[in-house]
Amino acid sequence: MNNQGVLSNFCVKKILIFILCFVCFLPFVQANSVFIYSEKAIFFVKEFIEDFERKEGEIDPFVNVKIKNIGGTIPQNATNVPFLELEFFANSSEDLEIRRIEIGHQGLGLLDDIDAVKVFDGIYRFGTTPNFSKEYNSAVIYFISDPVIIPAGKSKKISIVADINAVSGGGEHIFVINNVVIIGSKSGDAYKLRYEFDY
């Protein structure tokens, strides 16, 4: 039975590699529309191979995050104005730590309108309180001594808020998630994100 299982796994891998090579070759012999299709197919096959090679009982190294934008009129001199709600779902056997969140800025409002970007979990504030960088059009929140903990196998909600400048504040401001760094609290392994948008 074991030999048959190994042979079966070997054959399946060979088939998957053949499919991957085939879809990679398609763009060179077909129209441009097929190129878009083949890129999606390559991503699907790679992800399928990763799932196939993952050992039974091994934890999926992904964290699902649901993102909700919060809109509304922004008055001047307002504090802790909510822009994003994030809910993280940890499919892991260990607690996870959020170590860094990079927030991007969109909209017609000026970066100088924003005095500080913060993270709250409904009770406590976590991490640094940066302003937006004009060079990178983003603000990076670091959680060095106080990481946000996502309990193993559970979820954690946080809010991204900001203070508005008393002089120039207002206008259109849209926050987006550029990057999130999450690691296992025991293993130190990095976890990837799967995004879900709730608009």
CSV table of C-alpha atoms in Angstrom, one decimal, residues 5-144:
chain,number,residue,atom,x,y,z
A,5,GLY,CA,0.7,5.6,-2.5
A,6,VAL,CA,4.2,6.9,-3.4
A,7,LEU,CA,3.7,5.9,-7.0
A,8,SER,CA,0.4,7.6,-7.1
A,9,ASN,CA,1.8,10.8,-5.6
A,10,PHE,CA,4.6,10.7,-8.1
A,11,CYS,CA,2.3,10.4,-11.0
A,12,VAL,CA,0.0,13.2,-9.9
A,13,LYS,CA,3.0,15.5,-9.5
A,14,LYS,CA,4.2,14.6,-13.0
A,15,ILE,CA,0.7,15.5,-14.4
A,16,LEU,CA,0.6,18.8,-12.5
A,17,ILE,CA,4.1,19.7,-13.8
A,18,PHE,CA,3.0,18.9,-17.4
A,19,ILE,CA,-0.1,21.1,-17.0
A,20,LEU,CA,2.0,23.9,-15.6
A,21,CYS,CA,4.5,23.7,-18.5
A,22,PHE,CA,1.5,23.6,-21.0
A,23,VAL,CA,-0.2,26.8,-19.6
A,24,CYS,CA,3.2,28.6,-19.5
A,25,PHE,CA,3.7,27.8,-23.2
A,26,LEU,CA,0.2,29.0,-24.3
A,27,PRO,CA,1.0,32.8,-24.4
A,28,PHE,CA,3.7,32.2,-27.0
A,29,VAL,CA,1.4,30.5,-29.4
A,30,GLN,CA,-2.0,32.0,-28.7
A,31,ALA,CA,-3.6,35.4,-28.5
A,32,ASN,CA,-3.1,38.0,-25.8
A,33,SER,CA,-6.3,37.0,-24.1
A,34,VAL,CA,-5.0,33.5,-23.5
A,35,PHE,CA,-2.0,35.1,-21.7
A,36,ILE,CA,-4.3,36.4,-19.0
A,37,TYR,CA,-5.9,33.0,-18.7
A,38,SER,CA,-2.6,31.2,-18.5
A,39,GLU,CA,-1.3,33.5,-15.7
A,40,LYS,CA,-4.4,32.6,-13.6
A,41,ALA,CA,-3.9,29.0,-14.5
A,42,ILE,CA,-0.3,29.1,-13.4
A,43,PHE,CA,-1.2,30.6,-10.1
A,44,PHE,CA,-4.0,28.0,-9.6
A,45,VAL,CA,-1.6,25.1,-10.4
A,46,LYS,CA,1.1,26.4,-8.1
A,47,GLU,CA,-1.3,26.8,-5.2
A,48,PHE,CA,-2.8,23.3,-5.9
A,49,ILE,CA,0.7,21.8,-5.8
A,50,GLU,CA,1.4,23.5,-2.5
A,51,ASP,CA,-1.8,22.2,-1.0
A,52,PHE,CA,-1.0,18.7,-2.4
A,53,GLU,CA,2.5,18.6,-1.0
A,54,ARG,CA,1.4,19.8,2.4
A,55,LYS,CA,1.5,17.0,4.9
A,56,GLU,CA,-1.6,15.6,6.5
A,57,GLY,CA,-2.4,17.6,9.6
A,58,GLU,CA,0.0,20.4,8.6
A,59,ILE,CA,-1.4,23.9,9.3
A,60,ASP,CA,-2.2,26.0,6.2
A,61,PRO,CA,0.3,29.0,6.5
A,62,PHE,CA,-2.4,31.6,5.7
A,63,VAL,CA,-4.4,34.1,7.7
A,64,ASN,CA,-7.7,35.2,6.3
A,65,VAL,CA,-8.5,38.9,6.8
A,66,LYS,CA,-11.8,40.6,6.1
A,67,ILE,CA,-11.4,44.3,5.3
A,68,LYS,CA,-14.2,46.9,5.7
A,69,ASN,CA,-13.9,50.5,4.6
A,70,ILE,CA,-15.7,53.0,6.7
A,71,GLY,CA,-16.8,56.2,4.9
A,72,GLY,CA,-18.4,59.4,6.1
A,73,THR,CA,-17.9,63.2,6.5
A,74,ILE,CA,-14.6,64.0,8.2
A,75,PRO,CA,-14.7,67.2,10.3
A,76,GLN,CA,-11.5,69.2,11.1
A,77,ASN,CA,-9.8,68.6,14.4
A,78,ALA,CA,-11.4,65.2,14.8
A,79,THR,CA,-9.6,62.4,16.7
A,80,ASN,CA,-9.7,58.7,16.2
A,81,VAL,CA,-11.7,58.8,13.0
A,82,PRO,CA,-12.3,55.2,11.8
A,83,PHE,CA,-11.2,54.4,8.3
A,84,LEU,CA,-10.8,50.6,8.2
A,85,GLU,CA,-12.0,47.6,10.2
A,86,LEU,CA,-9.9,44.4,9.9
A,87,GLU,CA,-10.9,41.0,11.1
A,88,PHE,CA,-8.1,38.3,11.1
A,89,PHE,CA,-8.9,34.6,11.2
A,90,ALA,CA,-6.0,32.4,12.3
A,91,ASN,CA,-5.9,28.8,11.0
A,92,SER,CA,-3.1,27.8,13.2
A,93,SER,CA,-2.2,25.8,16.3
A,94,GLU,CA,-0.2,28.7,17.7
A,95,ASP,CA,-1.0,32.3,18.6
A,96,LEU,CA,0.0,34.7,15.8
A,97,GLU,CA,1.5,38.2,16.2
A,98,ILE,CA,0.9,41.2,14.0
A,99,ARG,CA,4.2,42.9,13.8
A,100,ARG,CA,3.7,45.6,11.1
A,101,ILE,CA,0.9,47.1,9.1
A,102,GLU,CA,1.5,49.4,6.1
A,103,ILE,CA,-1.4,51.7,5.2
A,104,GLY,CA,-1.6,53.3,1.8
A,105,HIS,CA,-3.5,56.5,1.1
A,106,GLN,CA,-5.8,57.3,-1.8
A,107,GLY,CA,-8.3,60.1,-2.5
A,108,LEU,CA,-8.0,63.8,-3.1
A,109,GLY,CA,-7.3,64.8,0.5
A,110,LEU,CA,-3.8,65.9,1.3
A,111,LEU,CA,-1.4,63.8,3.4
A,112,ASP,CA,-0.9,66.8,5.7
A,113,ASP,CA,-4.6,66.4,6.7
A,114,ILE,CA,-3.7,63.3,8.7
A,115,ASP,CA,-1.9,63.9,12.0
A,116,ALA,CA,-1.5,60.3,13.2
A,117,VAL,CA,-2.6,56.8,12.2
A,118,LYS,CA,-3.4,54.4,15.0
A,119,VAL,CA,-4.6,50.8,15.7
A,120,PHE,CA,-7.3,50.0,18.3
A,121,ASP,CA,-9.0,46.7,19.2
A,122,GLY,CA,-12.0,48.4,20.8
A,123,ILE,CA,-10.3,48.8,24.1
A,124,TYR,CA,-6.6,49.3,23.8
A,125,ARG,CA,-4.3,51.1,21.3
A,126,PHE,CA,-1.4,49.2,19.8
A,127,GLY,CA,1.8,50.1,18.1
A,128,THR,CA,3.3,53.4,16.8
A,129,THR,CA,1.3,56.3,15.6
A,130,PRO,CA,3.0,57.5,12.3
A,131,ASN,CA,2.1,60.2,9.9
A,132,PHE,CA,1.9,59.4,6.1
A,133,SER,CA,5.2,59.6,4.2
A,134,LYS,CA,5.0,61.9,1.2
A,135,GLU,CA,7.8,59.9,-0.5
A,136,TYR,CA,6.0,56.5,-0.2
A,137,ASN,CA,2.4,57.7,0.2
A,138,SER,CA,2.0,55.3,3.1
A,139,ALA,CA,2.2,55.0,6.9
A,140,VAL,CA,3.8,52.0,8.6
A,141,ILE,CA,2.6,51.0,12.1
A,142,TYR,CA,5.2,48.9,14.0
A,143,PHE,CA,4.2,46.6,16.9
A,144,ILE,CA,7.6,46.1,18.6
